[in-house]
Each structure stands twice: as C-alpha cells, then as structure tokens.
Short mmCIF file of C-alpha atoms and ligand atoms in Angstrom, two decimals:
data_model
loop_
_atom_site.label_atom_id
_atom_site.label_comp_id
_atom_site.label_asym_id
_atom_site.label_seq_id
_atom_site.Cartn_x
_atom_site.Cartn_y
_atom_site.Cartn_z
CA UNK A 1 0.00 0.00 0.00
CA UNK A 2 1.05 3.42 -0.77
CA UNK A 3 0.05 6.86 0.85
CA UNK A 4 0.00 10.43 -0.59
CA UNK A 5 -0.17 13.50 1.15
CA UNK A 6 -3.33 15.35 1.38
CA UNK A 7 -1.22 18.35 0.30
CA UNK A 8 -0.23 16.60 -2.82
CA UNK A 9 3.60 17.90 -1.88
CA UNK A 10 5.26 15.55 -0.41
CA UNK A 11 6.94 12.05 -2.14
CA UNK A 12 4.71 8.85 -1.18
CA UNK A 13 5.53 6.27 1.05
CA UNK A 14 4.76 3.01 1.88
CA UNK A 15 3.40 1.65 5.77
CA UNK A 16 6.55 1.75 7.55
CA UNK A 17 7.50 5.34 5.74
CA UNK A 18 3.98 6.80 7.06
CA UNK A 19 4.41 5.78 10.53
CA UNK A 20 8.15 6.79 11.66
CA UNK A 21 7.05 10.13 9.63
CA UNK A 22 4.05 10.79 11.27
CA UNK A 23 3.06 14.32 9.27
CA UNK A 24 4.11 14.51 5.88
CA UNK A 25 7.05 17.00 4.74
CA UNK A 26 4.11 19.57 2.99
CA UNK A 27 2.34 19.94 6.45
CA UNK A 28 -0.50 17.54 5.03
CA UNK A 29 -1.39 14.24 6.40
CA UNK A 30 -0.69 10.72 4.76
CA UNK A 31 -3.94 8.98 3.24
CA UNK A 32 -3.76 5.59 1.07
CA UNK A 33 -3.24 5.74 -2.16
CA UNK A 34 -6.55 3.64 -2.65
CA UNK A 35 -8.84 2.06 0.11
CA UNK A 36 -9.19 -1.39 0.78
CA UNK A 37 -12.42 -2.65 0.68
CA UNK A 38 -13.87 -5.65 2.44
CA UNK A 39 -16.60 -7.64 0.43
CA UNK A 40 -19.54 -9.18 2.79
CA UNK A 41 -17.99 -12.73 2.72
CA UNK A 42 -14.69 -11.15 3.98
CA UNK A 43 -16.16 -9.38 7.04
CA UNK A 44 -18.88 -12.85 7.60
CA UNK A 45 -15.49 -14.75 7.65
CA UNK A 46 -13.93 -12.36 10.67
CA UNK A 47 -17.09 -13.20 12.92
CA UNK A 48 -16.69 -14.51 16.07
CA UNK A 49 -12.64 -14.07 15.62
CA UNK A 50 -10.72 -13.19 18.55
CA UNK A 51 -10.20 -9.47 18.59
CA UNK A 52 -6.30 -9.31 17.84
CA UNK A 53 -7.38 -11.51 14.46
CA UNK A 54 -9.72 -9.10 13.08
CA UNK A 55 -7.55 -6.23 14.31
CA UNK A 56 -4.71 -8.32 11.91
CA UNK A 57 -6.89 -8.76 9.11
CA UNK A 58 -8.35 -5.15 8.63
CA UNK A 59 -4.41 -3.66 9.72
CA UNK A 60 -3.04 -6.15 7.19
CA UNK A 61 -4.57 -4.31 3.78
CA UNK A 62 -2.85 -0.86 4.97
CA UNK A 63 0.79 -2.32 6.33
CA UNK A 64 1.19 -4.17 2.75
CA UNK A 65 4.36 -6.07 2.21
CA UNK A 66 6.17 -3.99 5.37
CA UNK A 67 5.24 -6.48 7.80
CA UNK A 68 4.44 -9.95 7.30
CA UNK A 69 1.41 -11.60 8.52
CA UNK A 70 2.25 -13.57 10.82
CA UNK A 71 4.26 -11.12 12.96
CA UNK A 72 1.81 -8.45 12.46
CA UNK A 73 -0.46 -11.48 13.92
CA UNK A 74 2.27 -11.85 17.27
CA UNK A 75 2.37 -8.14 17.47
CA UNK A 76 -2.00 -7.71 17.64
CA UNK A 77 -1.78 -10.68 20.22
CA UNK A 78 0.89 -9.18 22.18
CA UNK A 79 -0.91 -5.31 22.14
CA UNK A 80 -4.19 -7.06 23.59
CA UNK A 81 -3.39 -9.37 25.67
CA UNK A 82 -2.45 -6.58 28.03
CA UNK A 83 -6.60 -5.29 28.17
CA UNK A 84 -8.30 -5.92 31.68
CA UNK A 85 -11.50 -7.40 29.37
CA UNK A 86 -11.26 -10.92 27.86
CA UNK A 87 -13.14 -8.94 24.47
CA UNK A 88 -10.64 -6.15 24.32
CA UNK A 89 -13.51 -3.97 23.38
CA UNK A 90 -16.60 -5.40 24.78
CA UNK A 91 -20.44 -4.22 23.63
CA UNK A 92 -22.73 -3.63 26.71
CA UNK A 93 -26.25 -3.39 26.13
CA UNK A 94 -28.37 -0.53 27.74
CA UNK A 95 -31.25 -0.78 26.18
CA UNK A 96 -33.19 -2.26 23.30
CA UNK A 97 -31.01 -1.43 19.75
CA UNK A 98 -28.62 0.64 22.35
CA UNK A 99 -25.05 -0.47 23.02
CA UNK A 100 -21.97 1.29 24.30
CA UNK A 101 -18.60 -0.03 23.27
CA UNK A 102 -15.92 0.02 25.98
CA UNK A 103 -12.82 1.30 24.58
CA UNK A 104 -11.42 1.93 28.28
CA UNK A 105 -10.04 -1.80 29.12
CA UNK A 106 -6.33 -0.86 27.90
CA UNK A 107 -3.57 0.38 29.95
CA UNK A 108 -4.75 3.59 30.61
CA UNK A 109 -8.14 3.18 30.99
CA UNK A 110 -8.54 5.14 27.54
CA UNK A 111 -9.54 4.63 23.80
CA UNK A 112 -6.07 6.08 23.01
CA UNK A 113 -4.53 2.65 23.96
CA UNK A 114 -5.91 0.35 21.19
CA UNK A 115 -4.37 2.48 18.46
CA UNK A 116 -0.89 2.95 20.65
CA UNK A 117 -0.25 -0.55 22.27
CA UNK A 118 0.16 -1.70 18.26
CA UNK A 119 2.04 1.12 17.13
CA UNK A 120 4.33 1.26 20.18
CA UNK A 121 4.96 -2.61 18.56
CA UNK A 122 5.27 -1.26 14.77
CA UNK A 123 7.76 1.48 15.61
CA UNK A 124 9.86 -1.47 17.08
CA UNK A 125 9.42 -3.84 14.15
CA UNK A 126 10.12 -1.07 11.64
CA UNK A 127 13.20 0.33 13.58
CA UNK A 128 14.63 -2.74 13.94
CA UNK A 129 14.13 -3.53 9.97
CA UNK A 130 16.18 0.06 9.50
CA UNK A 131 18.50 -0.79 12.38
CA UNK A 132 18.09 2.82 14.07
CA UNK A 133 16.43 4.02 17.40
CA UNK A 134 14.50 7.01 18.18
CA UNK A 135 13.72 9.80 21.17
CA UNK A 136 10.05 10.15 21.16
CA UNK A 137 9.28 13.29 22.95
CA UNK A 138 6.22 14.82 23.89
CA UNK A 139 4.57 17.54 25.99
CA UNK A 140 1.26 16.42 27.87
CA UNK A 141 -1.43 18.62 30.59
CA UNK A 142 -3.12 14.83 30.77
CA UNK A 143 -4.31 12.17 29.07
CA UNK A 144 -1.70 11.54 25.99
CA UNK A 145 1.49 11.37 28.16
CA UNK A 146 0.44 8.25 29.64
CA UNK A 147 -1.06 6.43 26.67
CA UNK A 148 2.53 7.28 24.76
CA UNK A 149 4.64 6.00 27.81
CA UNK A 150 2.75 3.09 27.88
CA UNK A 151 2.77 2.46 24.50
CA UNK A 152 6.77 2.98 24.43
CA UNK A 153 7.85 1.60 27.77
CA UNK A 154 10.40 -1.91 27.13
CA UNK A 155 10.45 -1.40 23.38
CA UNK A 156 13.75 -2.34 22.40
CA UNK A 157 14.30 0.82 19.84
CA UNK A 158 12.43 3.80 21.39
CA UNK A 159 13.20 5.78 23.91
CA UNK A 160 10.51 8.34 25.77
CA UNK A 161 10.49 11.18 27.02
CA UNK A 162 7.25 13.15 28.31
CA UNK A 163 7.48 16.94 29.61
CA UNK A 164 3.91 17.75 32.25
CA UNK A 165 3.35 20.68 33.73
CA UNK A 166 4.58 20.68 37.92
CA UNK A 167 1.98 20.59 39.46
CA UNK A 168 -0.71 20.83 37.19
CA UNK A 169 -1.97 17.69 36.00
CA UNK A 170 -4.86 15.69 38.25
CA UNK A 171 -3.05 13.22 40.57
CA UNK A 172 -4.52 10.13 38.63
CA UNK A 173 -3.10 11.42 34.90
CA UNK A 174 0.49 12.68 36.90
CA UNK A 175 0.78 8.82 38.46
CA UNK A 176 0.30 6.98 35.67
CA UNK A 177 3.11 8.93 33.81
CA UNK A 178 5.71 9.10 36.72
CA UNK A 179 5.10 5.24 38.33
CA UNK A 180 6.23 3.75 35.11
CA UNK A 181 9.30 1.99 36.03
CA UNK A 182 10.79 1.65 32.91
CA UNK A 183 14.35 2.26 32.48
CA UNK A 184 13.39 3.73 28.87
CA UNK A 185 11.04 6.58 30.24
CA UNK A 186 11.84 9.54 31.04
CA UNK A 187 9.30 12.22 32.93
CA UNK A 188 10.48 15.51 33.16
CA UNK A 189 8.48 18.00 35.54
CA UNK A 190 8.75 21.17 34.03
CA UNK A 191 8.45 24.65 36.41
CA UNK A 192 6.18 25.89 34.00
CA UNK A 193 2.55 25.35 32.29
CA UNK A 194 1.41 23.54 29.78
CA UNK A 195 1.86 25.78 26.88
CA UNK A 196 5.56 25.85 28.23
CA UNK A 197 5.82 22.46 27.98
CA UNK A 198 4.43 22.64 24.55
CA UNK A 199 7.10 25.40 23.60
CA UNK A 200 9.91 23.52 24.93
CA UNK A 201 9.38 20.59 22.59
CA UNK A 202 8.70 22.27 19.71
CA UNK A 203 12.60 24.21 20.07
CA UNK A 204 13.63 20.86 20.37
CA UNK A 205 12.38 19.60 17.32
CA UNK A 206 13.12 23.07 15.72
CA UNK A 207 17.12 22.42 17.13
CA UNK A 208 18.11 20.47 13.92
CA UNK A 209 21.00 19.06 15.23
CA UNK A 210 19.90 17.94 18.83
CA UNK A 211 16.81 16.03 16.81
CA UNK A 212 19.74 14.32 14.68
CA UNK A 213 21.68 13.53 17.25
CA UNK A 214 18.74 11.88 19.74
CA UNK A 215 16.47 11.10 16.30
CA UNK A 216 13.57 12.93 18.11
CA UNK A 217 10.04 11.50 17.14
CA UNK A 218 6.79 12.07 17.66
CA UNK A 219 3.49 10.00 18.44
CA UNK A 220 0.97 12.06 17.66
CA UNK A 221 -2.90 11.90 16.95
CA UNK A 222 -2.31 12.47 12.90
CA UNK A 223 -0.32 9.29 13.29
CA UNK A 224 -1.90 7.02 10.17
CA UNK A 225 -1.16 4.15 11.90
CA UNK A 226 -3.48 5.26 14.47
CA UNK A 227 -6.28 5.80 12.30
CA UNK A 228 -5.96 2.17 10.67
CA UNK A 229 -5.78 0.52 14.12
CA UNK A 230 -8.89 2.09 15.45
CA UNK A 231 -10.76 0.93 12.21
CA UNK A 232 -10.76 -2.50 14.04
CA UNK A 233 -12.81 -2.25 16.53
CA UNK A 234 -15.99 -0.88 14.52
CA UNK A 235 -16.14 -3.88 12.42
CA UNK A 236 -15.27 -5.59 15.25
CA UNK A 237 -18.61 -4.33 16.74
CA UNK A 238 -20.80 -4.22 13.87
CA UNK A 239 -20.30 -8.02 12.97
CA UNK A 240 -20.81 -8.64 16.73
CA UNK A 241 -24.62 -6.93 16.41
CA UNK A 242 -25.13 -8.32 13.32
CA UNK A 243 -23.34 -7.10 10.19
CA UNK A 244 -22.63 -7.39 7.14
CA UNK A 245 -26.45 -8.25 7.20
CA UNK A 246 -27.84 -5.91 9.42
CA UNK A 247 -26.71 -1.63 9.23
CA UNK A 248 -25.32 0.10 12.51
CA UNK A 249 -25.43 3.74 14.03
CA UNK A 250 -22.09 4.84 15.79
CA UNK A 251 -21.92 8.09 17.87
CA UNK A 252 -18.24 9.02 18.71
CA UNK A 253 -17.03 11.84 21.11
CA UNK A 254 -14.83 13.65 18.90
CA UNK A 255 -11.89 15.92 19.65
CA UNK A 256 -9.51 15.81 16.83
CA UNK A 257 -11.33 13.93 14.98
CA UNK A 258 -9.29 10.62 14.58
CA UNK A 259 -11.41 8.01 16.51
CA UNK A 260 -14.69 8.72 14.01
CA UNK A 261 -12.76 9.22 10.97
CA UNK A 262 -11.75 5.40 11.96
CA UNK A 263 -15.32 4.70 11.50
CA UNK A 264 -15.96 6.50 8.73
CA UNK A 265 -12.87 4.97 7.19
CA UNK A 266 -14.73 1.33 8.05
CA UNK A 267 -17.79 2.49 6.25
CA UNK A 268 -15.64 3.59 3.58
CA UNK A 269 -14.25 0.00 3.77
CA UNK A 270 -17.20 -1.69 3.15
CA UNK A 271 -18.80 -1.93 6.64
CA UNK A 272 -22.36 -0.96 6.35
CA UNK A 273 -23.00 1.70 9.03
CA UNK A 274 -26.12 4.06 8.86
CA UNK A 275 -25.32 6.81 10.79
CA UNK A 276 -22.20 8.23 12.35
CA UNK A 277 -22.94 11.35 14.64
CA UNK A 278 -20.00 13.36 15.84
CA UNK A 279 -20.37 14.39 19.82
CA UNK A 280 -18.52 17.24 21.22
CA UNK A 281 -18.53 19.73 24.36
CA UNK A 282 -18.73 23.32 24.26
CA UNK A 283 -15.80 23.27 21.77
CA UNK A 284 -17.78 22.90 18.96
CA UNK A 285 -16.13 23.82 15.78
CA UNK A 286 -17.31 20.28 14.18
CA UNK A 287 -20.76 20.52 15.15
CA UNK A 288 -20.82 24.62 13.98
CA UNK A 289 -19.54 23.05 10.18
CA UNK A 290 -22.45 20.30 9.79
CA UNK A 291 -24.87 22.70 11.42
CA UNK A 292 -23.73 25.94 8.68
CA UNK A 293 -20.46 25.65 6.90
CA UNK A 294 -18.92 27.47 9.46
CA UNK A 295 -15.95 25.97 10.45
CA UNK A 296 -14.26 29.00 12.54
CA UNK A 297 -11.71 28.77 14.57
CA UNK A 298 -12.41 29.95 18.76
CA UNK A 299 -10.28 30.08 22.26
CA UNK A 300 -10.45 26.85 23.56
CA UNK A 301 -12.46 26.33 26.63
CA UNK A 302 -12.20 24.12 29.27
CA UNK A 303 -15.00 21.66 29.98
CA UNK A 304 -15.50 18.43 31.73
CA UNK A 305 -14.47 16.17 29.05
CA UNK A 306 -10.93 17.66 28.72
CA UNK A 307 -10.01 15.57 26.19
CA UNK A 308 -12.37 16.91 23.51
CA UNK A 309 -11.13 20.47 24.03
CA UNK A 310 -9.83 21.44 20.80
CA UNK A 311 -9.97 24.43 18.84
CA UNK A 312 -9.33 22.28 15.55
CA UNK A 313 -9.76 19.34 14.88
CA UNK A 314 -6.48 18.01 12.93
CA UNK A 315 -8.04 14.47 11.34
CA UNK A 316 -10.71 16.67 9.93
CA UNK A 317 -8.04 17.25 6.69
CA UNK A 318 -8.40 13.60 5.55
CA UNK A 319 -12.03 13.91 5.20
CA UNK A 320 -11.46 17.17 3.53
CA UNK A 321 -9.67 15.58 1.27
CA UNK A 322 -11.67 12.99 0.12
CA UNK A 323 -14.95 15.10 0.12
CA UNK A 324 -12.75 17.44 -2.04
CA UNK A 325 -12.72 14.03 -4.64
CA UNK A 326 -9.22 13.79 -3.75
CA UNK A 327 -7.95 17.03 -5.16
CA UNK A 328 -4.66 17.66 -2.92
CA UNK A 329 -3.93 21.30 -4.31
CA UNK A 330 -7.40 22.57 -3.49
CA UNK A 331 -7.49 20.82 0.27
CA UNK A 332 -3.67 22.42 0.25
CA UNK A 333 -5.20 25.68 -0.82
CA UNK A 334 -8.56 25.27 1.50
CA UNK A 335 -5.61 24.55 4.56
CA UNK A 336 -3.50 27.51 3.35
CA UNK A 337 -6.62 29.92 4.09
CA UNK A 338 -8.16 28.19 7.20
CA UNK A 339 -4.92 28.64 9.18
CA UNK A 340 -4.84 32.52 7.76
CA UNK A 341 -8.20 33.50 8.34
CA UNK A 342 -9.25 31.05 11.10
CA UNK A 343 -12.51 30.36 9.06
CA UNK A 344 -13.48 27.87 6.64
CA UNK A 345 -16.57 27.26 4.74
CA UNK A 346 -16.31 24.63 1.70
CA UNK A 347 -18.13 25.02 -1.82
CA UNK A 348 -21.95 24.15 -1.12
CA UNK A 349 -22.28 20.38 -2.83
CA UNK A 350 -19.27 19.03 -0.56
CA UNK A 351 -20.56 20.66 2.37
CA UNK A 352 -24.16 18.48 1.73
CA UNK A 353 -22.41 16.01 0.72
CA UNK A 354 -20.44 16.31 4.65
CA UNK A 355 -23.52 16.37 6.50
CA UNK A 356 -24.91 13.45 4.53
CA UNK A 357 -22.12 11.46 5.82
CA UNK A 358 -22.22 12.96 9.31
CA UNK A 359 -24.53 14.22 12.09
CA UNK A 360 -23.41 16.91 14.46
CA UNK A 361 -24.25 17.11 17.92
CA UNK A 362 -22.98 19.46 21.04
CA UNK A 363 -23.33 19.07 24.85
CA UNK A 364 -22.35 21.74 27.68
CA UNK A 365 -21.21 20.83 31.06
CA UNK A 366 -24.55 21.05 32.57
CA UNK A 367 -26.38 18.43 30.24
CA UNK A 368 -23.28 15.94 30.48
CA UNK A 369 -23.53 15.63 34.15
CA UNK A 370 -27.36 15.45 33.64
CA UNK A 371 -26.87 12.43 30.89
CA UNK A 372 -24.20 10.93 33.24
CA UNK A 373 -26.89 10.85 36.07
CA UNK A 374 -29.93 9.71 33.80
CA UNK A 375 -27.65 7.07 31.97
CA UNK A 376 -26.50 6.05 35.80
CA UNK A 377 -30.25 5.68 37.32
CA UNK A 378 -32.17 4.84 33.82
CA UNK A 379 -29.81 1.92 32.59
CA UNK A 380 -27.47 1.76 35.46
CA UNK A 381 -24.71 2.53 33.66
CA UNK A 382 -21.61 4.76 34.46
CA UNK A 383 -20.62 6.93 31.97
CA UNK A 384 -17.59 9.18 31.87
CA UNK A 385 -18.33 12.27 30.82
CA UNK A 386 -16.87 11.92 27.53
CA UNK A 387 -18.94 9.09 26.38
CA UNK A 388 -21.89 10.96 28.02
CA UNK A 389 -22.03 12.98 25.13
CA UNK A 390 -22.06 10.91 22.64
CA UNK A 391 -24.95 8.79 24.47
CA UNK A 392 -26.76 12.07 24.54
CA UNK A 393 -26.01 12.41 21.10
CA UNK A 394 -27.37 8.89 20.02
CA UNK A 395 -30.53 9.83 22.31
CA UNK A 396 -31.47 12.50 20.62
CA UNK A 397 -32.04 10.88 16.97
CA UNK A 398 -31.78 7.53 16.79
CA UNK A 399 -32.27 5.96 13.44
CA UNK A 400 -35.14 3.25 14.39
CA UNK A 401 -34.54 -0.43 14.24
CA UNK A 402 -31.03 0.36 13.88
CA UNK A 403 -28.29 -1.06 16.29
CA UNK A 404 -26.87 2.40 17.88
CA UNK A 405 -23.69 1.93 19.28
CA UNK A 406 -21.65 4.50 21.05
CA UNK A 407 -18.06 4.66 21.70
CA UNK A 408 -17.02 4.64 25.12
CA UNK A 409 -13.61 6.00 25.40
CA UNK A 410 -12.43 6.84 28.82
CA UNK A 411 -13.05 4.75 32.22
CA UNK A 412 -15.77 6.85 34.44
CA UNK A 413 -12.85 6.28 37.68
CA UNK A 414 -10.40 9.09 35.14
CA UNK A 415 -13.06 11.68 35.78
CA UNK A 416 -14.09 11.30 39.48
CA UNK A 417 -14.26 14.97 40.57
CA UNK A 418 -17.64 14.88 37.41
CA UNK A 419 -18.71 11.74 38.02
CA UNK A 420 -19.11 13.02 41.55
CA UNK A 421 -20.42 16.06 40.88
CA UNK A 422 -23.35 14.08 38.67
CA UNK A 423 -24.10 10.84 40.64
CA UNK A 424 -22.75 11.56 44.43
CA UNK A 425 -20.07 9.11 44.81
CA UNK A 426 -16.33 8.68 43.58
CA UNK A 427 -16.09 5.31 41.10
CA UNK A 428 -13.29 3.61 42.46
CA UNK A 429 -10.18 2.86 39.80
CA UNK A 430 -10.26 -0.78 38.68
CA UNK A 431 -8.00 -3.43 40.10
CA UNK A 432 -5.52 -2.88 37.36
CA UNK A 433 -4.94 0.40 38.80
CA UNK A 434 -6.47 -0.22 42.28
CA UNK A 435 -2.76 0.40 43.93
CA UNK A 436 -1.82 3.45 41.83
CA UNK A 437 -1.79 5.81 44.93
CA UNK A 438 0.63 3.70 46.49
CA UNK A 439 3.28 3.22 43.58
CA UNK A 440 6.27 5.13 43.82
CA UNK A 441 6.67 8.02 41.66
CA UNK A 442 9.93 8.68 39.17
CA UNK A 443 10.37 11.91 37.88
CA UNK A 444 12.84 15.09 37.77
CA UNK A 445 11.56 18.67 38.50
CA UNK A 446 13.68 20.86 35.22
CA UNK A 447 13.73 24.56 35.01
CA UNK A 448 11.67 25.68 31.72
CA UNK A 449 15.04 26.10 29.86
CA UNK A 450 15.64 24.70 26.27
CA UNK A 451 19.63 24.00 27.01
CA UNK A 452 18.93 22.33 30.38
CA UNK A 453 16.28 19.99 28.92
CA UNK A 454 18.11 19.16 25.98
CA UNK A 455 20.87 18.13 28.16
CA UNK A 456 18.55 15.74 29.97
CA UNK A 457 17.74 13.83 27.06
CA UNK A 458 20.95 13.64 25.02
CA UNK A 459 22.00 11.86 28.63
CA UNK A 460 19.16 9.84 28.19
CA UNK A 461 19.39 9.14 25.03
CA UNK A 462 22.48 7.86 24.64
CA UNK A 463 23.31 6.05 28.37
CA UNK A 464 24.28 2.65 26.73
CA UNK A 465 26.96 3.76 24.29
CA UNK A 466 28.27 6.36 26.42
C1 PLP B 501 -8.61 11.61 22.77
C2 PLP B 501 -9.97 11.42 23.39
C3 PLP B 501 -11.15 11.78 22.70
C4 PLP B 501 -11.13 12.46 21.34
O1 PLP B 501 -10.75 11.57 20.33
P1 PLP B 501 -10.31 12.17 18.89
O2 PLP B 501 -9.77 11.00 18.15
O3 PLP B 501 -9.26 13.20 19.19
O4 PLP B 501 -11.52 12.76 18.27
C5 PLP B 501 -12.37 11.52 23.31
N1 PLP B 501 -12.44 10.97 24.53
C6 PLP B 501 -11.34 10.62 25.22
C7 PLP B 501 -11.48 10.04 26.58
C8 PLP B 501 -10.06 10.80 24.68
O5 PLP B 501 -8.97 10.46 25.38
#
C-alpha cells in the first residue's frame, strides 16, 4: 500500500515510511493511495474471531508487504493481551437497539490505547528492519502522556520522554506517567505550564541538530497508523450486532477527529453503518460546520471532558480531502486559508455532501452531568463524561430499528471529581490500577530552559553507548 499527502507535496511512502514520519514534509497528512475494501464474505469470515485476528486482518490491507502476517499477527496478540476485558472492546447493552462499546479496558483506561499498544509494537518492528532508534518526545497537561509511555515503555528501539506541567496535572493522569518503572522513560516536571511544555518541545524539534543527534520523534494523533488501528474495533462491533447483514449507528465523542474518521474509514471500507454522529462539548467547531459551513476557529475552553477540548480538529483534513474528490492542491489551498483566516466554509455540494455522511451534535457541562446521572439511574450505567455525550447524542435521533452503538472511550474512575459532581459518589479505579496511589513516583523537577532539557535527554538518550 502506498500513501499520498493530502497536500499533494510531499513524495509517497509506503506503511513503515507513514508511521516513523508521522506528518508529511508539505504539512499535510498521509492517506492511502486507494482504500481497501472488504466484500460481505470477507467481514462474515472475521465473525466470532478473537479481537487481535480481526484487528490483523483489517491492519493487514494498509501495512502491505512492510510487515508480514504472521508477525503483524504476534504483534495484535501481544498489544491485547495486556486489556483488563477478555473482548478487548466489549459491547454492553443498555437498552433495546442501544449499546456502548468500551474502549477503556487498555492500559490507561482510555480509547487512546488500542491504536498505541500496536504502534508502540510497529515502531519497534520497523526500527529494527532500519537498524536505528529514536527519542520520542512529547509535551502532555493529561491524558496523551500516559497512553505514549505506555505504548513505548520496554520497546527495544524507542526511547521516551514526556514533559507535564509541575503541578498541574490531576493526581490520577500525573501517576500513571511518573510510576512507570521503565528504564526507557523519562518524565520531566517542568516549572512551568502547559503551553511551556508545549514550547519547549517544539525548540527541540526546531534544534536540527539535537533532533539528529537523539532522532527525536513524535506520536501524535495524525499518526496514520493510528487511524488504521482504530478501524478494528468498529467492524469488530458491527459483525458482533449483526453485520454485514444488518446496518449500525455509531456516535463518537470527537476531539480531533481521529477516533470517528476510523469509523468512517470502516464504512468507507465496506462496513455498512447508517449513521455516524460526531459528539462534542462546548468546543464545537465540528458541530458549527455540519450545522452551517462554518468551520471558525475559537479560544479553547475548558470543559468536563478535557479531552475533547480542541480548537481544531487536525483528522478533519483527511475527510477534507476525500470530500474534495481527492484534489490535494485545493485541500492544500482550503488549509493555506483556514490557518490565515481562522474560518473555513467549503463550496456548497461538498458541504451536503459532509452532513450526509455525518450528524453533528454538542453538549455543555450542565447536560453531560445530567446524561451521566440519567444514563447512571435509567440503565445503570456509568458513563464518563466523555462518552456521556455521545450517548446524549445517540438519544437524541436515533435511526429506528437500527443497532446504535456508542463509543465509550475513557473509564468513568479518570473523571471522578464529574462523576461526583453528577451521581454523588467517587467510582473507584479498577484493580488494574487499584494500587496506583501507592506506587512510587519517578520523575525530575527541570527549570523551563531549552539548554537544560536538551541536556537531559541527550544523557538519556544515549546512556548505553556512552
Ligand atoms: C482523545 C480522546 C477523545 C477524542 O478523540 P479524537 O480521536 O481526538 O476525536 C475523546 N475521549 C477521550 C477520553 C479521549 O482520550
């Protein structure tokens, strides 16, 4: 398989290319050259298949001749088998034609682990086939430093560092970063915010000689490899309630846009889904484009599902790019003016031919905690509040007789300060985690200083040959 830039700039690559290069050299994003499609007897014949089989099979189309089946195979196996839940991603029911999909059973008790247990196992496999090593490094106020560290920790070629914030992440996000034990992690607790954090590592990357020397990489949500793993678990789903014979709905909560492009990218596939309806918070520029072609830029605001609070959504370019029919200098040229006027509306057909394709929907604070609570005493079900949106969102229009499932993508024991606030009681973290509190912590407090921190990881980076 081969990939293009959505910027039309950039020379194509093939699987292992795409993933050690994350964005592509024009600023666009990496899309295949043409999409695999799965014919109904292909996805009948994935039914009832463990998880880490179908996740092979649908990965297997995009990785090509890069990595043969049978270790792609080892590698799914070996990814899983770390999830708390027997299913990986199991369906529960809450009512009639009304599942939720747990996403949360990985490592970090977030979606964000399906995609990165696998590619933490790709980058290996792909390093090793180049003989190099890299320095991933990455800024984080939450959520993304641990599903990176976790996705890096004892791989044989990478390296990790994360920079947070002193003293300004929650307790639960700040622990599972720093009681990683690891000898190839490396948290650095920077006297600084967030957006220092966020600085620092982008004069690192900017340093062109420091990122030679340590081969600085990223793991970001653009990441294709990301995309293609998260495809697995909607056919995984859909055959479970019924397909290729019978449609589904999906409702996603959606930040930058990656986990429901993976389902739109399985409907694109071949999987027969009837609706896909894109959640968010108050941040709403997704839900202000399908409502009016208005897709304008705003501050971003903080909200109780933290990790939907985006100002833009990055994954969005893909499906620019294919409702464009594929036309790289006009999504290039559509970009171009987005990130110079903040605003974007696209020519009228393409925008109808957007909200045919997807439904937008937007919650504020108030009605999340009032979904968590009637989800909580209606089906009995706790809901964190980013997966409370999205079951609002699949409440409010259902398509009837239609299997509705909604993606569940963070543990309701991440988020106990809301699911407090909504139902009265903290959700204790499960037993995975249970000890968390008591783990010891590893991490060095750094000054926010570009020299000092680069120092820190070129020691890091290069402890066995020094
Ligand atoms: C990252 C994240 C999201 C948003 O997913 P995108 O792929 O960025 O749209 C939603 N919920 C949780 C819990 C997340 O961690």
């Amino acid at each position: 398989m081969r990939y293009l830039s959505t910027r039309g700039q950039a020379p194509e690559r093939n699987f292992s290319g795409v993933l050690l290069a994350g964005l592509a050299e024009d600023g666009g994003l990496f899309v295949p050259a043409a999409w695999p499609h799965f014919s109904a007897a292909d996805l009948r014949s994935m039914r009832c298949l463990p998880y880490a089989e179908i996740a092979a099979r649908v990965m297997a189309p995009f990785i090509g001749n890069c990595v043969p089946f049978d270790a792609l195979r080892a590698m799914c196996r070996e990814a899983y088998a770390g999830f708390a839940h027997p299913a990986v991603t199991p369906l529960v029911q809450l009512d009639r034609d009304f599942w939720v999909l747990e996403l949360f059973h990985g490592p970090t008790l977030a979606f964000k682990d399906l995609a990165l247990q696998l590619v933490g196992r790709l980058f290996d496999h792909g390093l090793a086939q180049r003989d190099e090593r890299i320095t991933v490094l990455g800024a984080t106020s939450g959520d993304t430093g641990s599903a990176a560290i976790e996705a890096c920790r004892d791989r044989a070629r990478v390296d990790i560092a994360i920079l947070h914030p002193l003293g300004r992440t929650s307790e639960v996000q700040r622990r599972q970063m720093t009681s990683v034990t690891s000898p190839n992690v490396l948290n650095l607790a920077v006297e600084g915010n967030f957006d220092d954090c966020q600085d620092l590592v982008k004069a690192a990357f900017a340093d062109a000689p420091f990122r030679r020397q340590v081969r600085l990489a990223a793991v970001n949500s653009i990441n294709w490899a990301r995309i293609a793993a998260q495809t697995a678990y909607y056919i995984a789903a859909a055959l479970a309630l019924g397909a290729p014979e019978r449609e589904v709905a999906f409702a996603v909560p959606t930040g930058n846009f990656g986990n429901v492009l993976a389902a739109w990218a399985a409907r694109r596939m071949g999987l027969p889904v009837a609706r896909l309806t894109v959640a968010s918070n108050r941040n709403d520029i997704l839900a202000r484009f399908l409502a009016a072609n208005d897709m304008s830029m705003r501050p971003v605001e903080a909200s109780l599902s933290p990790s939907m609070d985006i100002a833009v959504s990055s994954n969005f370019e893909r499906l620019l790019f294919e409702l464009l029919g594929r036309d790289a200098p006009q999504t290039a040229a559509v970009m171009a003016d987005f990130r110079a006027t903040g605003h974007m509306a696209v020519p009228d057909p393409v925008w109808h031919h957007a909200r045919e394709l997807f439904q937008g929907f937007t919650l504020d604070d108030p009605g999340t905690l009032a979904e968590i609570r009637g989800t909580y005493e209606g089906a009995g079900y706790l809901a964190d509040p980013h997966t409370a949106t999205a079951i609002a969102a699949a409440r409010a229009s259902r398509p009837p007789h239609v299997p509705t499932i909604v993606a569940a993508t963070a543990h309701p024991a991440k988020f106990p300060d809301a699911i407090e606030q909504a139902v009265g009681f903290r959700p204790p973290l499960p037993p995975p985690l249970a000890d968390l509190y008591d783990r010891p912590e590893h991490f060095s407090v750094v000054p926010a200083d570009l020299p000092t921190i680069e120092a820190r990881l070129r020691a890091f980076a290069t402890r066995n040959t020094a």
